PDB file of C-alpha atoms and ligand atoms in Angstrom:
ATOM      1  CA  MET A  15      -7.358  24.836 -31.016  1.00  0.00           C
ATOM      2  CA  ILE A  16      -6.593  22.050 -28.569  1.00  0.00           C
ATOM      3  CA  LYS A  17      -8.144  22.620 -25.146  1.00  0.00           C
ATOM      4  CA  GLN A  18      -5.598  23.029 -22.361  1.00  0.00           C
ATOM      5  CA  PHE A  19      -5.045  21.362 -19.018  1.00  0.00           C
ATOM      6  CA  GLY A  20      -6.383  22.771 -15.736  1.00  0.00           C
ATOM      7  CA  GLN A  21      -8.479  25.622 -14.432  1.00  0.00           C
ATOM      8  CA  ASN A  22      -6.765  28.571 -12.781  1.00  0.00           C
ATOM      9  CA  ASP A  23      -9.513  31.198 -12.846  1.00  0.00           C
ATOM     10  CA  PRO A  24     -10.465  32.126  -9.227  1.00  0.00           C
ATOM     11  CA  LYS A  25     -14.044  32.786 -10.394  1.00  0.00           C
ATOM     12  CA  MET A  26     -14.343  29.206 -11.613  1.00  0.00           C
ATOM     13  CA  ILE A  27     -12.838  27.895  -8.375  1.00  0.00           C
ATOM     14  CA  SER A  28     -15.315  29.776  -6.184  1.00  0.00           C
ATOM     15  CA  TYR A  29     -18.129  28.767  -8.529  1.00  0.00           C
ATOM     16  CA  ALA A  30     -17.152  25.107  -8.090  1.00  0.00           C
ATOM     17  CA  GLU A  31     -16.926  25.445  -4.295  1.00  0.00           C
ATOM     18  CA  VAL A  32     -20.290  27.145  -3.944  1.00  0.00           C
ATOM     19  CA  THR A  33     -22.044  24.817  -6.371  1.00  0.00           C
ATOM     20  CA  PHE A  34     -20.613  21.435  -5.353  1.00  0.00           C
ATOM     21  CA  SER A  35     -20.043  22.045  -1.572  1.00  0.00           C
ATOM     22  CA  PRO A  36     -17.187  19.537  -1.504  1.00  0.00           C
ATOM     23  CA  GLU A  37     -17.216  18.777   2.251  1.00  0.00           C
ATOM     24  CA  GLU A  38     -20.034  18.092   4.699  1.00  0.00           C
ATOM     25  CA  LYS A  39     -19.800  19.308   8.310  1.00  0.00           C
ATOM     26  CA  GLU A  40     -18.384  16.043   9.652  1.00  0.00           C
ATOM     27  CA  PHE A  41     -15.097  16.731   7.860  1.00  0.00           C
ATOM     28  CA  ASP A  42     -14.595  19.947   9.897  1.00  0.00           C
ATOM     29  CA  GLU A  43     -14.771  17.858  13.056  1.00  0.00           C
ATOM     30  CA  ILE A  44     -12.156  15.438  11.684  1.00  0.00           C
ATOM     31  CA  ARG A  45      -9.789  18.251  10.642  1.00  0.00           C
ATOM     32  CA  ASN A  46     -10.170  19.925  14.066  1.00  0.00           C
ATOM     33  CA  ARG A  47      -9.777  16.777  16.152  1.00  0.00           C
ATOM     34  CA  SER A  48      -6.727  15.797  14.091  1.00  0.00           C
ATOM     35  CA  GLU A  49      -5.140  19.220  14.621  1.00  0.00           C
ATOM     36  CA  ARG A  50      -5.775  19.029  18.384  1.00  0.00           C
ATOM     37  CA  ALA A  51      -3.940  15.686  18.388  1.00  0.00           C
ATOM     38  CA  GLY A  52      -0.926  17.465  16.835  1.00  0.00           C
ATOM     39  CA  ILE A  53      -1.185  15.683  13.484  1.00  0.00           C
ATOM     40  CA  PRO A  54      -0.054  17.662  10.401  1.00  0.00           C
ATOM     41  CA  PRO A  55      -2.993  18.847   8.236  1.00  0.00           C
ATOM     42  CA  ILE A  56      -1.988  16.888   5.135  1.00  0.00           C
ATOM     43  CA  HIS A  57      -5.365  15.264   4.462  1.00  0.00           C
ATOM     44  CA  VAL A  58      -6.656  15.407   0.897  1.00  0.00           C
ATOM     45  CA  GLY A  59      -8.221  18.780   0.164  1.00  0.00           C
ATOM     46  CA  PRO A  60     -12.011  19.114  -0.035  1.00  0.00           C
ATOM     47  CA  PHE A  61     -12.153  18.678  -3.808  1.00  0.00           C
ATOM     48  CA  ASP A  62      -9.686  15.793  -4.005  1.00  0.00           C
ATOM     49  CA  GLY A  63     -11.746  14.129  -1.265  1.00  0.00           C
ATOM     50  CA  LEU A  64     -14.870  14.652  -3.341  1.00  0.00           C
ATOM     51  CA  HIS A  65     -13.157  13.365  -6.490  1.00  0.00           C
ATOM     52  CA  LEU A  66     -12.035  10.315  -4.537  1.00  0.00           C
ATOM     53  CA  GLU A  67     -15.562   9.574  -3.336  1.00  0.00           C
ATOM     54  CA  VAL A  68     -17.182  10.069  -6.758  1.00  0.00           C
ATOM     55  CA  LEU A  69     -14.553   7.883  -8.452  1.00  0.00           C
ATOM     56  CA  ALA A  70     -14.850   5.237  -5.739  1.00  0.00           C
ATOM     57  CA  ARG A  71     -18.655   5.142  -5.919  1.00  0.00           C
ATOM     58  CA  MET A  72     -18.488   4.656  -9.696  1.00  0.00           C
ATOM     59  CA  LEU A  73     -16.773   1.320  -9.051  1.00  0.00           C
ATOM     60  CA  ARG A  74     -19.495  -0.016  -6.668  1.00  0.00           C
ATOM     61  CA  PRO A  75     -16.533  -1.380  -4.671  1.00  0.00           C
ATOM     62  CA  GLU A  76     -16.583  -4.246  -2.198  1.00  0.00           C
ATOM     63  CA  LYS A  77     -12.880  -4.235  -1.318  1.00  0.00           C
ATOM     64  CA  ILE A  78     -10.776  -1.087  -1.073  1.00  0.00           C
ATOM     65  CA  VAL A  79      -7.154  -0.655   0.044  1.00  0.00           C
ATOM     66  CA  GLU A  80      -5.782   2.667   1.308  1.00  0.00           C
ATOM     67  CA  ILE A  81      -2.078   3.216   1.964  1.00  0.00           C
ATOM     68  CA  GLY A  82      -1.566   6.229   4.281  1.00  0.00           C
ATOM     69  CA  THR A  83      -4.535   6.612   6.663  1.00  0.00           C
ATOM     70  CA  LEU A  84      -3.515   9.727   8.640  1.00  0.00           C
ATOM     71  CA  SER A  85      -6.679  10.722  10.576  1.00  0.00           C
ATOM     72  CA  GLY A  86      -9.142   8.805   8.436  1.00  0.00           C
ATOM     73  CA  LEU A  87     -10.486  11.723   6.397  1.00  0.00           C
ATOM     74  CA  SER A  88      -9.921  10.143   2.976  1.00  0.00           C
ATOM     75  CA  GLY A  89     -10.682   6.752   4.549  1.00  0.00           C
ATOM     76  CA  LEU A  90     -14.160   7.962   5.460  1.00  0.00           C
ATOM     77  CA  ARG A  91     -14.710   8.992   1.821  1.00  0.00           C
ATOM     78  CA  LEU A  92     -13.714   5.469   0.775  1.00  0.00           C
ATOM     79  CA  ALA A  93     -15.599   3.587   3.503  1.00  0.00           C
ATOM     80  CA  ARG A  94     -18.874   5.367   2.735  1.00  0.00           C
ATOM     81  CA  SER A  95     -18.389   4.455  -0.951  1.00  0.00           C
ATOM     82  CA  LEU A  96     -18.456   0.706  -0.276  1.00  0.00           C
ATOM     83  CA  ALA A  97     -21.313  -0.880  -2.178  1.00  0.00           C
ATOM     84  CA  SER A  98     -22.651  -2.976   0.708  1.00  0.00           C
ATOM     85  CA  ASN A  99     -22.335  -3.612   4.444  1.00  0.00           C
ATOM     86  CA  ASN A 100     -20.134  -6.582   3.577  1.00  0.00           C
ATOM     87  CA  GLY A 101     -17.676  -4.261   1.821  1.00  0.00           C
ATOM     88  CA  ARG A 102     -14.322  -3.662   3.473  1.00  0.00           C
ATOM     89  CA  LEU A 103     -11.730  -0.901   3.577  1.00  0.00           C
ATOM     90  CA  TYR A 104      -8.228  -2.087   4.519  1.00  0.00           C
ATOM     91  CA  THR A 105      -6.188   0.980   5.447  1.00  0.00           C
ATOM     92  CA  PHE A 106      -2.472   1.069   6.291  1.00  0.00           C
ATOM     93  CA  GLU A 107      -0.798   3.579   8.598  1.00  0.00           C
ATOM     94  CA  TYR A 108       2.750   3.748   9.934  1.00  0.00           C
ATOM     95  CA  ALA A 109       2.149   5.994  12.975  1.00  0.00           C
ATOM     96  CA  PRO A 110       0.186   4.530  15.926  1.00  0.00           C
ATOM     97  CA  LYS A 111      -1.047   8.007  16.930  1.00  0.00           C
ATOM     98  CA  HIS A 112      -2.481   8.637  13.469  1.00  0.00           C
ATOM     99  CA  ALA A 113      -4.122   5.214  13.457  1.00  0.00           C
ATOM    100  CA  GLN A 114      -5.720   5.945  16.837  1.00  0.00           C
ATOM    101  CA  VAL A 115      -7.242   9.219  15.613  1.00  0.00           C
ATOM    102  CA  ALA A 116      -8.422   7.440  12.451  1.00  0.00           C
ATOM    103  CA  GLU A 117     -10.132   4.706  14.493  1.00  0.00           C
ATOM    104  CA  GLU A 118     -12.027   7.461  16.312  1.00  0.00           C
ATOM    105  CA  THR A 119     -13.027   8.993  12.953  1.00  0.00           C
ATOM    106  CA  PHE A 120     -14.360   5.659  11.692  1.00  0.00           C
ATOM    107  CA  ARG A 121     -16.196   5.038  14.997  1.00  0.00           C
ATOM    108  CA  LYS A 122     -17.835   8.477  15.035  1.00  0.00           C
ATOM    109  CA  SER A 123     -18.987   8.102  11.442  1.00  0.00           C
ATOM    110  CA  GLY A 124     -20.418   4.634  12.043  1.00  0.00           C
ATOM    111  CA  VAL A 125     -18.173   2.771   9.585  1.00  0.00           C
ATOM    112  CA  SER A 126     -15.856   0.930  12.052  1.00  0.00           C
ATOM    113  CA  GLU A 127     -17.359  -2.452  11.228  1.00  0.00           C
ATOM    114  CA  GLN A 128     -16.284  -2.060   7.614  1.00  0.00           C
ATOM    115  CA  VAL A 129     -12.787  -0.710   8.200  1.00  0.00           C
ATOM    116  CA  LYS A 130      -9.647  -2.518   9.286  1.00  0.00           C
ATOM    117  CA  VAL A 131      -6.638  -0.349  10.166  1.00  0.00           C
ATOM    118  CA  PHE A 132      -3.162  -1.955   9.973  1.00  0.00           C
ATOM    119  CA  VAL A 133      -0.439  -0.191  11.954  1.00  0.00           C
ATOM    120  CA  GLY A 134       3.205  -0.264  10.818  1.00  0.00           C
ATOM    121  CA  PRO A 135       5.118   0.064   7.542  1.00  0.00           C
ATOM    122  CA  ALA A 136       2.594  -0.715   4.807  1.00  0.00           C
ATOM    123  CA  LEU A 137       4.968  -2.957   2.852  1.00  0.00           C
ATOM    124  CA  ASN A 138       5.219  -5.267   5.890  1.00  0.00           C
ATOM    125  CA  ASN A 139       1.452  -5.432   6.382  1.00  0.00           C
ATOM    126  CA  LEU A 140       0.097  -5.596   2.809  1.00  0.00           C
ATOM    127  CA  PRO A 141       0.857  -9.355   2.528  1.00  0.00           C
ATOM    128  CA  LYS A 142      -1.665  -9.934   5.362  1.00  0.00           C
ATOM    129  CA  ILE A 143      -4.606  -9.026   3.089  1.00  0.00           C
ATOM    130  CA  GLU A 144      -3.441 -10.671  -0.132  1.00  0.00           C
ATOM    131  CA  ASN A 145      -5.840 -13.597   0.298  1.00  0.00           C
ATOM    132  CA  GLU A 146      -8.774 -11.118   0.577  1.00  0.00           C
ATOM    133  CA  GLY A 147      -8.098  -9.906  -2.979  1.00  0.00           C
ATOM    134  CA  PRO A 148      -8.447  -9.101  -5.789  1.00  0.00           C
ATOM    135  CA  PHE A 149      -9.369  -5.516  -4.889  1.00  0.00           C
ATOM    136  CA  ASP A 150     -11.542  -2.891  -6.607  1.00  0.00           C
ATOM    137  CA  LEU A 151      -9.567   0.203  -5.667  1.00  0.00           C
ATOM    138  CA  VAL A 152      -6.146   1.001  -4.185  1.00  0.00           C
ATOM    139  CA  PHE A 153      -5.640   4.584  -2.996  1.00  0.00           C
ATOM    140  CA  ILE A 154      -1.960   5.428  -2.485  1.00  0.00           C
ATOM    141  CA  ASP A 155      -1.151   8.422  -0.245  1.00  0.00           C
ATOM    142  CA  ALA A 156       1.735   7.405   2.088  1.00  0.00           C
ATOM    143  CA  ASP A 157       5.552   7.802   1.810  1.00  0.00           C
ATOM    144  CA  LYS A 158       6.257   9.030  -1.707  1.00  0.00           C
ATOM    145  CA  ALA A 159       9.554   7.124  -2.162  1.00  0.00           C
ATOM    146  CA  ASN A 160       7.603   3.859  -1.904  1.00  0.00           C
ATOM    147  CA  TYR A 161       4.864   4.781  -4.403  1.00  0.00           C
ATOM    148  CA  PRO A 162       6.428   2.503  -7.083  1.00  0.00           C
ATOM    149  CA  ASN A 163       6.450  -0.406  -4.610  1.00  0.00           C
ATOM    150  CA  TYR A 164       2.824   0.245  -3.673  1.00  0.00           C
ATOM    151  CA  ALA A 165       1.895   0.470  -7.364  1.00  0.00           C
ATOM    152  CA  LYS A 166       3.620  -2.858  -8.106  1.00  0.00           C
ATOM    153  CA  TRP A 167       1.654  -4.461  -5.267  1.00  0.00           C
ATOM    154  CA  ALA A 168      -1.593  -2.930  -6.540  1.00  0.00           C
ATOM    155  CA  ILE A 169      -0.966  -3.954 -10.175  1.00  0.00           C
ATOM    156  CA  LYS A 170      -0.751  -7.549  -8.979  1.00  0.00           C
ATOM    157  CA  HIS A 171      -3.727  -7.511  -6.620  1.00  0.00           C
ATOM    158  CA  LEU A 172      -6.329  -5.442  -8.515  1.00  0.00           C
ATOM    159  CA  LYS A 173      -9.160  -6.992 -10.492  1.00  0.00           C
ATOM    160  CA  VAL A 174      -9.596  -6.050 -14.149  1.00  0.00           C
ATOM    161  CA  GLY A 175     -11.641  -2.830 -14.073  1.00  0.00           C
ATOM    162  CA  GLY A 176     -10.030  -2.002 -10.745  1.00  0.00           C
ATOM    163  CA  VAL A 177      -8.414   1.369 -10.189  1.00  0.00           C
ATOM    164  CA  ILE A 178      -5.249   2.809  -8.632  1.00  0.00           C
ATOM    165  CA  ILE A 179      -5.451   6.410  -7.424  1.00  0.00           C
ATOM    166  CA  GLY A 180      -2.290   8.223  -6.270  1.00  0.00           C
ATOM    167  CA  ASP A 181      -2.290  11.568  -4.410  1.00  0.00           C
ATOM    168  CA  ASN A 182       0.277  14.388  -4.697  1.00  0.00           C
ATOM    169  CA  THR A 183       1.518  13.213  -8.071  1.00  0.00           C
ATOM    170  CA  PHE A 184       2.629  16.662  -9.222  1.00  0.00           C
ATOM    171  CA  GLY A 185       5.137  16.456  -6.336  1.00  0.00           C
ATOM    172  CA  TRP A 186       4.172  19.920  -5.016  1.00  0.00           C
ATOM    173  CA  GLY A 187       5.345  21.375  -8.312  1.00  0.00           C
ATOM    174  CA  PHE A 188       8.805  19.739  -8.097  1.00  0.00           C
ATOM    175  CA  ILE A 189       7.964  16.745 -10.291  1.00  0.00           C
ATOM    176  CA  GLU A 190      10.240  17.868 -13.143  1.00  0.00           C
ATOM    177  CA  ASP A 191      13.003  19.413 -11.024  1.00  0.00           C
ATOM    178  CA  HIS A 192      16.524  18.024 -10.803  1.00  0.00           C
ATOM    179  CA  GLU A 193      17.881  19.950  -7.820  1.00  0.00           C
ATOM    180  CA  PHE A 194      16.463  19.369  -4.367  1.00  0.00           C
ATOM    181  CA  GLU A 195      16.588  20.759  -0.840  1.00  0.00           C
ATOM    182  CA  SER A 196      17.341  17.369   0.680  1.00  0.00           C
ATOM    183  CA  GLU A 197      18.037  13.752  -0.152  1.00  0.00           C
ATOM    184  CA  ALA A 198      14.621  12.856   1.289  1.00  0.00           C
ATOM    185  CA  GLN A 199      12.932  15.248  -1.127  1.00  0.00           C
ATOM    186  CA  ARG A 200      14.949  13.848  -4.040  1.00  0.00           C
ATOM    187  CA  LEU A 201      13.811  10.329  -3.164  1.00  0.00           C
ATOM    188  CA  ASP A 202      10.173  11.425  -2.782  1.00  0.00           C
ATOM    189  CA  ILE A 203      10.108  13.119  -6.163  1.00  0.00           C
ATOM    190  CA  ALA A 204      11.937  10.210  -7.815  1.00  0.00           C
ATOM    191  CA  GLY A 205       9.290   7.884  -6.345  1.00  0.00           C
ATOM    192  CA  LEU A 206       6.418   9.983  -7.681  1.00  0.00           C
ATOM    193  CA  ARG A 207       8.024  10.213 -11.141  1.00  0.00           C
ATOM    194  CA  GLU A 208       8.595   6.472 -11.314  1.00  0.00           C
ATOM    195  CA  PHE A 209       5.029   5.849 -10.116  1.00  0.00           C
ATOM    196  CA  ASN A 210       3.515   8.067 -12.826  1.00  0.00           C
ATOM    197  CA  HIS A 211       5.785   6.623 -15.516  1.00  0.00           C
ATOM    198  CA  LEU A 212       5.052   3.037 -14.519  1.00  0.00           C
ATOM    199  CA  LEU A 213       1.292   3.519 -14.748  1.00  0.00           C
ATOM    200  CA  ALA A 214       1.383   5.786 -17.811  1.00  0.00           C
ATOM    201  CA  THR A 215       3.281   3.154 -19.808  1.00  0.00           C
ATOM    202  CA  HIS A 216       1.992  -0.108 -18.292  1.00  0.00           C
ATOM    203  CA  PRO A 217       0.377  -2.399 -20.897  1.00  0.00           C
ATOM    204  CA  GLN A 218      -2.267  -3.566 -18.404  1.00  0.00           C
ATOM    205  CA  PHE A 219      -3.364  -0.008 -17.492  1.00  0.00           C
ATOM    206  CA  LYS A 220      -4.903   3.138 -18.924  1.00  0.00           C
ATOM    207  CA  ALA A 221      -3.820   6.088 -16.793  1.00  0.00           C
ATOM    208  CA  THR A 222      -4.242   9.837 -16.509  1.00  0.00           C
ATOM    209  CA  ILE A 223      -3.307  12.611 -14.099  1.00  0.00           C
ATOM    210  CA  LEU A 224      -6.228  14.769 -13.011  1.00  0.00           C
ATOM    211  CA  PRO A 225      -5.037  18.388 -12.849  1.00  0.00           C
ATOM    212  CA  THR A 226      -6.201  19.100  -9.314  1.00  0.00           C
ATOM    213  CA  HIS A 227      -4.094  21.304  -7.044  1.00  0.00           C
ATOM    214  CA  GLU A 228      -2.024  18.314  -5.832  1.00  0.00           C
ATOM    215  CA  GLY A 229      -2.340  16.131  -8.926  1.00  0.00           C
ATOM    216  CA  LEU A 230      -4.329  12.913  -8.709  1.00  0.00           C
ATOM    217  CA  THR A 231      -3.112  10.004 -10.843  1.00  0.00           C
ATOM    218  CA  VAL A 232      -5.915   7.635 -11.831  1.00  0.00           C
ATOM    219  CA  ALA A 233      -5.140   4.309 -13.536  1.00  0.00           C
ATOM    220  CA  VAL A 234      -7.608   1.581 -14.504  1.00  0.00           C
ATOM    221  CA  LYS A 235      -6.585  -2.036 -15.055  1.00  0.00           C
ATOM    222  CA  ILE A 236      -7.746  -2.902 -18.564  1.00  0.00           C
ATOM    223  CA  ARG A 237      -6.496  -6.493 -18.942  1.00  0.00           C
ATOM    224  CA  SER A 238      -5.215  -9.381 -16.824  1.00  0.00           C
TER     225      SER A 238
HETATM  226  N1  SAH B   7      -4.864   9.726   3.116  1.00  0.00           N
HETATM  227  C1  SAH B   7      -4.851  10.705   4.187  1.00  0.00           C
HETATM  228  C2  SAH B   7      -3.531  11.477   4.231  1.00  0.00           C
HETATM  229  C3  SAH B   7      -2.313  10.601   4.341  1.00  0.00           C
HETATM  230  S1  SAH B   7      -0.871  11.509   4.807  1.00  0.00           S
HETATM  231  C4  SAH B   7      -6.002  11.675   3.982  1.00  0.00           C
HETATM  232  O1  SAH B   7      -6.063  12.252   2.889  1.00  0.00           O
HETATM  233  O2  SAH B   7      -6.827  11.855   4.877  1.00  0.00           O
HETATM  234  C5  SAH B   7       0.352  10.268   4.721  1.00  0.00           C
HETATM  235  C6  SAH B   7       0.257   9.221   5.832  1.00  0.00           C
HETATM  236  O3  SAH B   7       1.121   8.140   5.450  1.00  0.00           O
HETATM  237  C7  SAH B   7       0.770   9.711   7.193  1.00  0.00           C
HETATM  238  O4  SAH B   7      -0.175   9.458   8.201  1.00  0.00           O
HETATM  239  C8  SAH B   7       2.030   8.877   7.437  1.00  0.00           C
HETATM  240  O5  SAH B   7       2.250   8.546   8.807  1.00  0.00           O
HETATM  241  C9  SAH B   7       1.726   7.626   6.617  1.00  0.00           C
HETATM  242  N2  SAH B   7       2.920   6.832   6.243  1.00  0.00           N
HETATM  243  C10 SAH B   7       4.165   7.275   5.971  1.00  0.00           C
HETATM  244  N3  SAH B   7       4.981   6.238   5.689  1.00  0.00           N
HETATM  245  C11 SAH B   7       4.228   5.120   5.770  1.00  0.00           C
HETATM  246  C12 SAH B   7       4.499   3.726   5.584  1.00  0.00           C
HETATM  247  N4  SAH B   7       5.704   3.271   5.260  1.00  0.00           N
HETATM  248  N5  SAH B   7       3.468   2.860   5.762  1.00  0.00           N
HETATM  249  C13 SAH B   7       2.235   3.296   6.079  1.00  0.00           C
HETATM  250  N6  SAH B   7       1.938   4.592   6.266  1.00  0.00           N
HETATM  251  C14 SAH B   7       2.898   5.488   6.113  1.00  0.00           C
HETATM  252  C1  DHB B   8       2.084  16.217   2.306  1.00  0.00           C
HETATM  253  C2  DHB B   8       0.841  16.209   1.690  1.00  0.00           C
HETATM  254  C3  DHB B   8       0.227  15.016   1.415  1.00  0.00           C
HETATM  255  O1  DHB B   8      -0.993  14.975   0.806  1.00  0.00           O
HETATM  256  C4  DHB B   8       0.843  13.832   1.719  1.00  0.00           C
HETATM  257  O2  DHB B   8       0.220  12.689   1.384  1.00  0.00           O
HETATM  258  C5  DHB B   8       2.077  13.828   2.347  1.00  0.00           C
HETATM  259  C6  DHB B   8       2.689  15.027   2.633  1.00  0.00           C
HETATM  260  C7  DHB B   8       2.729  17.514   2.582  1.00  0.00           C
HETATM  261  O3  DHB B   8       2.150  18.541   2.200  1.00  0.00           O
HETATM  262  O4  DHB B   8       3.819  17.502   3.150  1.00  0.00           O
HETATM  263 MG1   MG B   9      -1.548  13.139   0.060  1.00  0.00          MG
END
């Protein structure tokens, strides 16, 4: 028998939640403050946040890039994973309001000194950090249609051993569909599919998709 993908048993899910306590109290405050600011609650879930932090800490990273800051919840996971006080998280956010809430998150958690937030379309701002590279980790969680563009940037600017992580890569269950509710949805799903395919077949990468609720693509750069 070949063991299958995923874990759907509610008993196993509650076991995991009780045993691993995926979120500390400070994340409640972030979720609440973000909601009060009228920001949609599309942060990574508690377990994907925990996965992100464990994976990030394994890299002992000094330089991390995040594309899609929202309110700084995943950014806090990444910032606290930096290996030293000289480590830096460069995080990119389109919406000024989101960036403002994120700055407050980083300030309250005492990581502001290590985090630089860039406001505007990420593709316009990424060139500003290219001379800080190569990077240890690039976490991609912004507009889905641009995931292939973000991946191409990351492929170029990661060190060997560096990792790309992409959120929502099952496309909310639509990843294999061919009919969509809107053109925007079609473009989002096409972006996610191209992203997964690019990393799954790239000669410089070894990639997998972790079967979390949202799907978390993880790709490590294996050669220059
Ligand atoms: N990583 C966050 C969630 C990100 S949600 C967390 O888990 O806590 C996606 C974010 O990407 C939103 O805040 C949205 O405003 C931002 N975004 C959308 N298009 C973008 C673009 N072109 N450049 C940068 N950010 C973008
Ligand atoms: C949504 C969720 C996300 O994690 C994200 O990055 C963007 C959008 C959503 O549920 O709409
Ligand atoms: Mg996401």
